[in-house]
Coordinates of C-alpha atoms and ligand atoms in Angstrom, one line a residue:
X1 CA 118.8 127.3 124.7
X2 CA 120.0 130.3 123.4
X3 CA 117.4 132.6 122.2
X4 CA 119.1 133.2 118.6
X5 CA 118.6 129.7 118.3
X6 CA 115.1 129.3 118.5
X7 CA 114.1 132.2 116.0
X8 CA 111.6 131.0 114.1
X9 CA 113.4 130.9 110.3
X10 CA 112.2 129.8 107.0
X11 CA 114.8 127.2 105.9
X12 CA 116.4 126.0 108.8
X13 CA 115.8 122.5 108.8
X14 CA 115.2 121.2 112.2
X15 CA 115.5 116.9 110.8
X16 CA 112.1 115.9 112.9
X17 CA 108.8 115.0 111.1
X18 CA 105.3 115.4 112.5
X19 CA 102.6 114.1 112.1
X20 CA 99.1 115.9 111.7
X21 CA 95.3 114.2 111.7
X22 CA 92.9 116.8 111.2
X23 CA 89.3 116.3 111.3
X24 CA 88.0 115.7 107.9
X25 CA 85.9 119.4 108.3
X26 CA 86.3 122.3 106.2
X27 CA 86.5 124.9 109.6
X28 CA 89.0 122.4 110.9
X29 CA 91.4 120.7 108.0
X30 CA 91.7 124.8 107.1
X31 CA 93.7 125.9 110.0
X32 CA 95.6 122.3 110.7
X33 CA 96.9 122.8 107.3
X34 CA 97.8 126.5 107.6
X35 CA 99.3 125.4 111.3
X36 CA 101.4 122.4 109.2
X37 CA 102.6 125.5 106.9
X38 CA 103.3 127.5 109.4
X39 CA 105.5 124.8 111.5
X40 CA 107.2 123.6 107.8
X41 CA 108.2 127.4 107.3
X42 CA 110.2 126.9 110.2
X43 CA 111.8 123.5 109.7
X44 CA 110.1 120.7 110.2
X45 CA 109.0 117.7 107.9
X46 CA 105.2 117.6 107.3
X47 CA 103.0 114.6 107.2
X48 CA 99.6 114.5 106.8
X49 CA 97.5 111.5 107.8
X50 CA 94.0 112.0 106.4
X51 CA 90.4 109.9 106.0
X52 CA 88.8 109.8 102.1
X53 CA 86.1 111.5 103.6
X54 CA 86.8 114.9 102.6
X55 CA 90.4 114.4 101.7
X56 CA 92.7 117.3 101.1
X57 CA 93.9 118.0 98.2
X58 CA 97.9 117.2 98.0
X59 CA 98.8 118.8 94.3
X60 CA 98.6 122.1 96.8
X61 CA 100.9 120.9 99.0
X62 CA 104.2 119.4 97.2
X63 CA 106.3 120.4 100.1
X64 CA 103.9 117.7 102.7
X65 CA 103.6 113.9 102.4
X66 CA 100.3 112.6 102.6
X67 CA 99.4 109.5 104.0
X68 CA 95.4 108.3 103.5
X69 CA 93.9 105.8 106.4
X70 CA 91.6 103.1 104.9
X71 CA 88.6 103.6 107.6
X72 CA 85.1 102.6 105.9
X73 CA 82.2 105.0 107.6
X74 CA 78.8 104.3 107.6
X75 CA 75.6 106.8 106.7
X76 CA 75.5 109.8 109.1
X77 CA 72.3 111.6 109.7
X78 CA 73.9 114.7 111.6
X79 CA 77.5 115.6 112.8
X80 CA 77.3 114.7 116.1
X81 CA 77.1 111.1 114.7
X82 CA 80.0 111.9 112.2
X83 CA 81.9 113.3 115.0
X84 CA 81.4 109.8 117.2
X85 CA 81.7 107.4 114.4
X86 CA 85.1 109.0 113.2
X87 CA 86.4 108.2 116.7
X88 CA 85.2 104.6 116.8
X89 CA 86.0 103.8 113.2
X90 CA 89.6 105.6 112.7
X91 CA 90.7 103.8 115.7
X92 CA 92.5 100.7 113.9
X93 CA 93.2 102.1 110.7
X94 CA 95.0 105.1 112.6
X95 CA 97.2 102.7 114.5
X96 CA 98.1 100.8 111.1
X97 CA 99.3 104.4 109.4
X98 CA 101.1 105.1 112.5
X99 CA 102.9 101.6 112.5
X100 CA 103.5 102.5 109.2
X101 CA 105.0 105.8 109.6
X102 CA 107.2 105.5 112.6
X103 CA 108.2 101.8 110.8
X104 CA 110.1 103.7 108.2
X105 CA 113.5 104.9 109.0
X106 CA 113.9 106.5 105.9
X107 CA 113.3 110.1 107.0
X108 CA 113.2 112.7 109.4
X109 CA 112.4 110.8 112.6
X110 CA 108.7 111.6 114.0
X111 CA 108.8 114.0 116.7
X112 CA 105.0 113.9 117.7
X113 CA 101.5 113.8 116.9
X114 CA 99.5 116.6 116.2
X115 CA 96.1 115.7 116.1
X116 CA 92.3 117.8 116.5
X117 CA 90.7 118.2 119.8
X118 CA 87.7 116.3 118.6
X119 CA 89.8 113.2 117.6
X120 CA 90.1 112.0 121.2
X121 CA 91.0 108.0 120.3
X122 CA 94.3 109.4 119.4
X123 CA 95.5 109.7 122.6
X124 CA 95.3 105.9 123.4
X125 CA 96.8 105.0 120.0
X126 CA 100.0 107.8 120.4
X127 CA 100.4 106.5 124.0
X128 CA 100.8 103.1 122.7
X129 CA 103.5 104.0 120.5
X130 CA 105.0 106.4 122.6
X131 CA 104.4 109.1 120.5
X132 CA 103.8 112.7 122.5
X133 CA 100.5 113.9 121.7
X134 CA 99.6 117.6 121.2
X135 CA 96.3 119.1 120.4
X136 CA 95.3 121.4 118.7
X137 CA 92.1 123.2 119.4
X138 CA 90.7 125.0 116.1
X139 CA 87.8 127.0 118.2
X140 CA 88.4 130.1 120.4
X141 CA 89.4 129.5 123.9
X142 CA 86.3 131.0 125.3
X143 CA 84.1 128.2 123.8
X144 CA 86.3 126.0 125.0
X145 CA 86.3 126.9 128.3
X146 CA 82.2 126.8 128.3
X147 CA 82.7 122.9 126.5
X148 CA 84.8 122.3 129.7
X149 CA 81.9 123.7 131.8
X150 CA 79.5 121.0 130.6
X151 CA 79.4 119.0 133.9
X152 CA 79.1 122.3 136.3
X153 CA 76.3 123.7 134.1
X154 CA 74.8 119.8 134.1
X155 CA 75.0 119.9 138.2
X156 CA 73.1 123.2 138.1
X157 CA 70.5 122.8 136.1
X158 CA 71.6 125.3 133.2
X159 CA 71.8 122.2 130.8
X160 CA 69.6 120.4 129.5
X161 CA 68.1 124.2 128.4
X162 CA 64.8 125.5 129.4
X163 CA 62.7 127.9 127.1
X164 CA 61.8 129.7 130.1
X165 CA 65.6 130.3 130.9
X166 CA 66.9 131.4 127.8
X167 CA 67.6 135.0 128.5
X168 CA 69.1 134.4 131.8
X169 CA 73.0 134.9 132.3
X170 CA 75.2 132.1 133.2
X171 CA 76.9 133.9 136.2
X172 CA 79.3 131.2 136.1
X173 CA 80.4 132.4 132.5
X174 CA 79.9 136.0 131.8
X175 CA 78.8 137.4 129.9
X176 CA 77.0 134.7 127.8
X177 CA 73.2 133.8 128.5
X178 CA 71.4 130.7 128.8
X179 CA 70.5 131.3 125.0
X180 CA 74.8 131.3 123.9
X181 CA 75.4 127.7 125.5
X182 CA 77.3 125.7 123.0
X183 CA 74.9 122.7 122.3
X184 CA 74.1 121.1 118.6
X185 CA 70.3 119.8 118.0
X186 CA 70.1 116.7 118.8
X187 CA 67.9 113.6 120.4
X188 CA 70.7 112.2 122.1
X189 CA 72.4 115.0 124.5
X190 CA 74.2 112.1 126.2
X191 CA 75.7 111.2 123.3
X192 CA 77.1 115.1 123.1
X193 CA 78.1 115.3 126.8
X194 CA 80.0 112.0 126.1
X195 CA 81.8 113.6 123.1
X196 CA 82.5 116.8 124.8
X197 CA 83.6 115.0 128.3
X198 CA 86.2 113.1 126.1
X199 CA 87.3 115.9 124.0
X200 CA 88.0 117.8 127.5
X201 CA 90.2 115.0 129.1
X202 CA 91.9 114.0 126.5
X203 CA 93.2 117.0 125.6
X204 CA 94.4 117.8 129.4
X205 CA 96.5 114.5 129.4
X206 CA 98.1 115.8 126.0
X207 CA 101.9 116.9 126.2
X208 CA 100.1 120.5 125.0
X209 CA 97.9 122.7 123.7
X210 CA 97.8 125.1 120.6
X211 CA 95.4 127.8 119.5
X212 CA 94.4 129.9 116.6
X213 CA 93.5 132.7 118.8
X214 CA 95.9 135.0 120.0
X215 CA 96.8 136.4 123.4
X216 CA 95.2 139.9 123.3
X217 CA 92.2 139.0 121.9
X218 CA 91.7 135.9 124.4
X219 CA 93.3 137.0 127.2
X220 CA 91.1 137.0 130.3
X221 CA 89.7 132.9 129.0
X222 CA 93.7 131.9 128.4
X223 CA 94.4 132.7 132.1
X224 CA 91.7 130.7 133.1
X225 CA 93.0 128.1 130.4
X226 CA 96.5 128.3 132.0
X227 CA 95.0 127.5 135.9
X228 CA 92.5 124.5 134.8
X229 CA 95.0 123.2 131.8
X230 CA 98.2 122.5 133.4
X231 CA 99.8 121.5 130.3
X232 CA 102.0 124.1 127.8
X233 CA 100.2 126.2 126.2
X234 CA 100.5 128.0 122.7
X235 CA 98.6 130.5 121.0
X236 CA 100.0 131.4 117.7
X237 CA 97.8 132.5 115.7
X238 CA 95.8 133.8 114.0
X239 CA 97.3 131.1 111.5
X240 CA 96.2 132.2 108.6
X241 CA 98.2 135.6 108.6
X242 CA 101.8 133.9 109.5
X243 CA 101.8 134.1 105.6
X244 CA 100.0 133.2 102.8
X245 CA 99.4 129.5 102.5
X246 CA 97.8 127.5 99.7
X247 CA 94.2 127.0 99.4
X248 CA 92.5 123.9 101.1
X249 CA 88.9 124.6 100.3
X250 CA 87.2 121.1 99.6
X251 CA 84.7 122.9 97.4
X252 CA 86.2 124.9 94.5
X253 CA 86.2 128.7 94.9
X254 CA 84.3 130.9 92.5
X255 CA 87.1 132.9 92.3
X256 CA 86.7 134.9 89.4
X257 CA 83.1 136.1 89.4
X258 CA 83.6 137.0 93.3
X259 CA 86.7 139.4 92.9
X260 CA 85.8 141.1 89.7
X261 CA 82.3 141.6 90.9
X262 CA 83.5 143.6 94.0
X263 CA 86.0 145.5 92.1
X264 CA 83.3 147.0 90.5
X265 CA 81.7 147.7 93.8
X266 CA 82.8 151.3 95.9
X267 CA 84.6 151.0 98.7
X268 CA 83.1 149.7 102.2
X269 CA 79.6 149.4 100.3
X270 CA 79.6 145.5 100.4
X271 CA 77.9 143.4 102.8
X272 CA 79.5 139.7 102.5
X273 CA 77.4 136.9 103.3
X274 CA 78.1 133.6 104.3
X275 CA 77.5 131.1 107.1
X276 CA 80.7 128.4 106.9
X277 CA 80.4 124.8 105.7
X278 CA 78.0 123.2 107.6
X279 CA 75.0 125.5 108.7
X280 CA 71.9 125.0 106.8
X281 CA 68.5 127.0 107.2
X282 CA 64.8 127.0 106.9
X283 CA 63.9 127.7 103.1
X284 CA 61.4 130.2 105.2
X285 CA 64.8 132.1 106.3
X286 CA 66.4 131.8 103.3
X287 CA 63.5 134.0 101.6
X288 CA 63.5 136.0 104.4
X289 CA 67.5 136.7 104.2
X290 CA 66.7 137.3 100.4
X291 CA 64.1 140.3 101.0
X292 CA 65.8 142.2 104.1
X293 CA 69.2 141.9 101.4
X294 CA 66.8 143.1 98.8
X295 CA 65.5 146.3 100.7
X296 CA 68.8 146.9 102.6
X297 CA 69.8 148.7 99.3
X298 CA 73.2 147.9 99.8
X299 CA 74.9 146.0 97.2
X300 CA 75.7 142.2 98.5
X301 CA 77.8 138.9 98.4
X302 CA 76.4 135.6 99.2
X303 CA 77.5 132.2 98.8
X304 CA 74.4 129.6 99.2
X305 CA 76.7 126.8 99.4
X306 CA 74.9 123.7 97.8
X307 CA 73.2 122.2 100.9
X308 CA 72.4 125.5 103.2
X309 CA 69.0 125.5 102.5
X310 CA 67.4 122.1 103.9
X311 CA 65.2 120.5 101.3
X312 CA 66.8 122.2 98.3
X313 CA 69.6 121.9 95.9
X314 CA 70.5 125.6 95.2
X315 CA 68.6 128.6 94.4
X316 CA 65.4 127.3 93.4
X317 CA 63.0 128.7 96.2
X318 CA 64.4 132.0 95.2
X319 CA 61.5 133.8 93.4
X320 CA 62.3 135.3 89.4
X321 CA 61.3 138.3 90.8
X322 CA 64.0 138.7 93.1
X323 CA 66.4 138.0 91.0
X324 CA 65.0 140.8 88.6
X325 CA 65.4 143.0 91.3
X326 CA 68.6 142.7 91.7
X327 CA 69.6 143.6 88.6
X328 CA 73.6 143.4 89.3
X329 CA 73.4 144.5 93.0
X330 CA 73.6 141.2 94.5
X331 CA 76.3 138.3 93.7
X332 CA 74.9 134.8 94.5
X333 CA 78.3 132.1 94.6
X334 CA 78.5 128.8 95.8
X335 CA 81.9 129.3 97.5
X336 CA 83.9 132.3 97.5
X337 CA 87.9 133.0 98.2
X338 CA 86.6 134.1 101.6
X339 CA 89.6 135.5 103.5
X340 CA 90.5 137.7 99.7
X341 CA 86.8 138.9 99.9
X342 CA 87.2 140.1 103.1
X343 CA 90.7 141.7 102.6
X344 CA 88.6 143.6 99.7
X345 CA 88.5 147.4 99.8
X346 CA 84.6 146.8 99.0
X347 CA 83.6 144.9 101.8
X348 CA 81.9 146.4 104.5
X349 CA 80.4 144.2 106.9
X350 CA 80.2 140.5 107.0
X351 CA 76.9 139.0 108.1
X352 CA 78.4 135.4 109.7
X353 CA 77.2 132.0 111.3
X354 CA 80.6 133.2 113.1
X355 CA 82.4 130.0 112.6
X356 CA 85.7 130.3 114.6
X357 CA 87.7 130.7 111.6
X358 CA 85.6 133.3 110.0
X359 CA 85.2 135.2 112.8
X360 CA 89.3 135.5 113.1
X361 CA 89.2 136.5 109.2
X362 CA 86.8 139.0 109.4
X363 CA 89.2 140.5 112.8
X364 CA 92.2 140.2 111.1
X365 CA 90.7 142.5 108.2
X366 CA 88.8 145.1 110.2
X367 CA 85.5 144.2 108.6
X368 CA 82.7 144.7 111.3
X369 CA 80.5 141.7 111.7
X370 CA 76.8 140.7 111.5
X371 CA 76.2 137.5 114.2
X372 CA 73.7 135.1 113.0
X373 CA 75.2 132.2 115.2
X374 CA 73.8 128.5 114.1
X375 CA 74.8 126.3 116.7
X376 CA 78.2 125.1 119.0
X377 CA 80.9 126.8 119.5
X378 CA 79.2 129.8 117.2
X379 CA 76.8 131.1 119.6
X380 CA 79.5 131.3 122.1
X381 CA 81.5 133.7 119.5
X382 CA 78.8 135.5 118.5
X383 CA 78.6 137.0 122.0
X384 CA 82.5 137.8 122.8
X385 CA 82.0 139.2 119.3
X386 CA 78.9 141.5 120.4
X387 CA 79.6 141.8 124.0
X388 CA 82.9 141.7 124.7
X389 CA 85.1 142.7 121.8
X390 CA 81.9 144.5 120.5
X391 CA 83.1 144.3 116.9
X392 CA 79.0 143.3 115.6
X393 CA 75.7 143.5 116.4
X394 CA 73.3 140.2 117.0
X395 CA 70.7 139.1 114.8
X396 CA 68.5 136.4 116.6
X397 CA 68.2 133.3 114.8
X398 CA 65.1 131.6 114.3
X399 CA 63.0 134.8 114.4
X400 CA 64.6 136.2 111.1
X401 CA 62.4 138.9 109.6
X402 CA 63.4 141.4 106.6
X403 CA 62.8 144.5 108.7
X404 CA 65.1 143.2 111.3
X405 CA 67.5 142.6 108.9
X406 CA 67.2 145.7 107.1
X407 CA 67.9 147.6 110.2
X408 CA 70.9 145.6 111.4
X409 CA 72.2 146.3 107.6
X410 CA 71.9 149.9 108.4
X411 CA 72.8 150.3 111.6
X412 CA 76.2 148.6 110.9
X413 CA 77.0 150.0 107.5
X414 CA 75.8 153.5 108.1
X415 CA 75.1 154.9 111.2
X416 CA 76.8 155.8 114.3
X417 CA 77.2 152.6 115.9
X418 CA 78.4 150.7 112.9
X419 CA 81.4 153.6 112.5
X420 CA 82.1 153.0 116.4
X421 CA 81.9 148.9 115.7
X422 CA 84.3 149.7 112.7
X423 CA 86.7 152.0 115.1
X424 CA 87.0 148.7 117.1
X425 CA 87.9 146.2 114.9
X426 CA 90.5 148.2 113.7
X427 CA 92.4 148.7 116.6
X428 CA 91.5 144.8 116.7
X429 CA 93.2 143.9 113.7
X430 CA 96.3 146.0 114.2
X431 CA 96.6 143.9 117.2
X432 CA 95.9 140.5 115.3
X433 CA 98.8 141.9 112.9
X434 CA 101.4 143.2 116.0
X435 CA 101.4 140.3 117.8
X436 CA 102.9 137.7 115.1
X437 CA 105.7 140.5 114.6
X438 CA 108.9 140.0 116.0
X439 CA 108.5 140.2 120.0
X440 CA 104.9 139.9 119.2
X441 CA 102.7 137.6 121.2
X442 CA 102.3 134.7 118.7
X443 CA 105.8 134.8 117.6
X444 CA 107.2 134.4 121.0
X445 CA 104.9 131.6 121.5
X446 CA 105.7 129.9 117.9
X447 CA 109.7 130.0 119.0
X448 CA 108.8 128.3 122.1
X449 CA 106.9 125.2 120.4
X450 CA 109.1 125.2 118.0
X451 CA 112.0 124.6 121.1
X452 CA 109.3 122.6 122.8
X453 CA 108.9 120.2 119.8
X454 CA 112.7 120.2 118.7
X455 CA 113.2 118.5 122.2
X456 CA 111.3 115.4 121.5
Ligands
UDX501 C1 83.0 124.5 111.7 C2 82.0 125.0 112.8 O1 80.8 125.2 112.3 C3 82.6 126.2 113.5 O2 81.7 126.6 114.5 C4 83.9 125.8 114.2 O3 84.4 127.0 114.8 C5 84.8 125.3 113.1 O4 84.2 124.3 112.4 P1 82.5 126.2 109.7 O5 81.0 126.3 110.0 O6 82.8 125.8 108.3 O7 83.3 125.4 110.7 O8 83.0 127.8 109.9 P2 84.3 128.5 110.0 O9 85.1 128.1 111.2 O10 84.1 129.9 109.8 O11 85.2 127.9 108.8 C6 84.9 128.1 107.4 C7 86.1 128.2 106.6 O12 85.7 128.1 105.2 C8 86.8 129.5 106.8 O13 88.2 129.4 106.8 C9 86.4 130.3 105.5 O14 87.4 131.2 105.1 C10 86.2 129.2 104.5 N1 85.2 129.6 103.5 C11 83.9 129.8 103.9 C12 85.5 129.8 102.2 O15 86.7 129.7 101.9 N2 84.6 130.2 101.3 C13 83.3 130.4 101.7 O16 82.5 130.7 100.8 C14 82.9 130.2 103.0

């Protein structure tokens, strides 16, 4: 093809539908739906397929055509068991939407499937309608690579983890430790292996791959990607800055309160708190969050979503007298317009679980991050973001204590080694903002899957 041809363009209709199944999490229907934006920007008809669990909203999206499965799900005590029963459970009513869809000769006809890593049934169910299947991984490619590396880390006795072990570096993987292995809590690591093992092969028998990473930032882990994945590949993102797409937050942003509180703050004063949409914490770290934000003396903004402390609704274990204290300088929301928060002149360091997602925001807007990794893919981020990229500093988790936190406040917002951590994710985000430009990493790869998916 000629390359005119395939220049990515908003209204050029390409007369092919896909079909997108995201996983019915906040860190993951977020960039599927900026990905469907992204790929209807440049022609193609957009349908959604979706569970009731945590169902988008459509009213944002006129331009897509949702389509809701009817799978029933039963009580889940932790993710790992959401994650397991979504693939057992989805597996008929996906095949009956699909039926569905690809039964009606109305439209666009379907071109393919685009469905989330962790959705593995999928590939069975697209095979049997011969529907190509690509994948889209929401995480970075370095986690991914270390998910992959489950059964060589099994065989040598890095997994199951050892206290005694946890500082020690995982040669095979540098530069993360024993401590930065990807695992969730859990009584049943089988169950986890099982999950993983069928995430992995899976998405190497898909007809590709896409990423919201991009190739600078990812480069040395996409090589290895490219040798051990012999599929296409496409990093396009970071998705969320192709343009501005419409909101897809399942809880509703405190909008106002957030923005007009930080215009009132100076400039680079803030530190942003928040740790994504499924972390929770030990009321006992919660307090002790409380006091090191109390005698960091820098103003704050934290969203305690409903459900991050275990055993509490909201606030309550927050003493009066803290509040007092506060007296203005600290903003407490439930959810806040994260990526406009951090694009605020106010915001000077975010202090993150470093969910993939708001790890790539807080790149893409040159705001230096505080690490306080929870569990998964996080911890495996936390460290490119320390050591590699060394764009933040690491707080440990589970040994949280206000003076500690008081000095990582410091140490990123006002001495040396913050400025230095603030010189490099600057140069990072100019790169993040280059490389969807014409010529641009991410833009070359988005005209070759758009080629790539034209063909089918
Ligand atoms: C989950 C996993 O925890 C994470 O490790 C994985 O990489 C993706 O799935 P989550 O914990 O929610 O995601 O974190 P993250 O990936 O950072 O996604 C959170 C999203 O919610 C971000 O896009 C962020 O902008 C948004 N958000 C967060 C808000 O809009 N408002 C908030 O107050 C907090």
């Amino acid at each position: 093809m000629e390359e005119n041809q395939i220049e990515p363009q908003l209204g050029e209709r390409i007369g092919r539908r896909i079909i997108f199944f995201p996983l019915p999490l906040q860190g993951h229907i977020n960039p599927m739906l900026q990905l469907a934006n992204i790929l209807h920007s440049i022609g193609f008809s957009i349908t959604i397929i979706h569970t009731k669990l945590n169902s988008p909203n459509p009213t944002n999206y006129p331009h897509f055509t949702f389509h809701q499965i009817l799978s029933e799900f039963d009580e889940y005590s932790d993710i790992l068991s959401l994650l397991t029963m979504l693939n057992e459970k989805c597996v008929e009513p996906f095949k009956q939407a699909l039926s569905e869809l690809l039964g009606d000769k109305s439209g666009d006809p379907i071109g393919c499937l685009i469905s989330d890593a962790i959705l593995y049934f999928t590939t069975d169910v697209a095979k049997s309608f011969n529907l190509p299947r690509i994948v889209l991984r929401t995480g970075g490619v370095a986690s991914f690579l270390t998910f992959a590396a489950f059964p060589v880390l099994l065989q040598k006795g890095y997994l199951p983890i050892k206290d005694s072990r946890l500082e020690e570096p995982v040669i095979e993987l540098p530069p993360l430790r024993v401590k930065d292995l990807p695992l969730i809590k859990t009584s049943q690591p089988e169950k986890l292996y099982s999950l993983l093992h069928n995430m992995i092969e899976e998405t190497k028998s898909s007809s590709g791959l896409i990423w919201n990473t991009f190739e600078e930032l990812e480069q040395p882990s996409l090589t290895k990607l490219r040798q051990d994945f012999p599929i296409p590949i496409f990093p396009i993102g970071p998705f969320h800055k192709h343009f501005a797409s419409p909101s897809s937050s399942l809880i509703p942003e405190d909008q106002i309160s957030s923005i007009s509180w930080l215009d009132k703050q100076a400039n680079n004063s803030v530190v942003y708190v928040s740790f994504g949409s499924i972390a929770s914490i030990e009321e006992k770290d919660f307090l002790e969050i409380a006091q090191g934000l109390a005698s960091s003396k820098h103003p704050f903004l934290w969203v305690v979503r409903p459900g991050l402390i275990r055993g509490a609704d909201w606030l309550e274990p927050l003493p009066q007298d803290f509040l007092d204290l506060l007296n203005g300088r600290g903003h407490i929301v439930k959810w806040a317009p994260q990526v406009e928060v951090l694009v605020h002149r106010a915001v000077g360091a975010f202090w993150t679980h470093n969910g993939w997602n708001s790890t790539l925001e807080s790149i893409c807007e040159g705001v230096p991050m505080i690490c306080m990794p929870c569990f998964t893919d996080q911890l495996v981020n936390a460290r490119y973001v320390s050591d590699v990229w060394r764009v933040g500093l690491q707080l440990e988790n589970g040994n949280l204590e206000r003076g500690e936190i008081e000095k990582a406040i410091q140490k990123v917002m006002v001495e040396k080694e913050g400025e230095e951590i603030r010189e490099r994710v600057l140069c990072l985000k100019e790169k993040a903002s280059i490389c969807l430009r014409p010529g641009g990493s991410s833009y070359e790869f988005l005209k070759s899957l758009k080629n790539y998916i034209s063909l089918f």
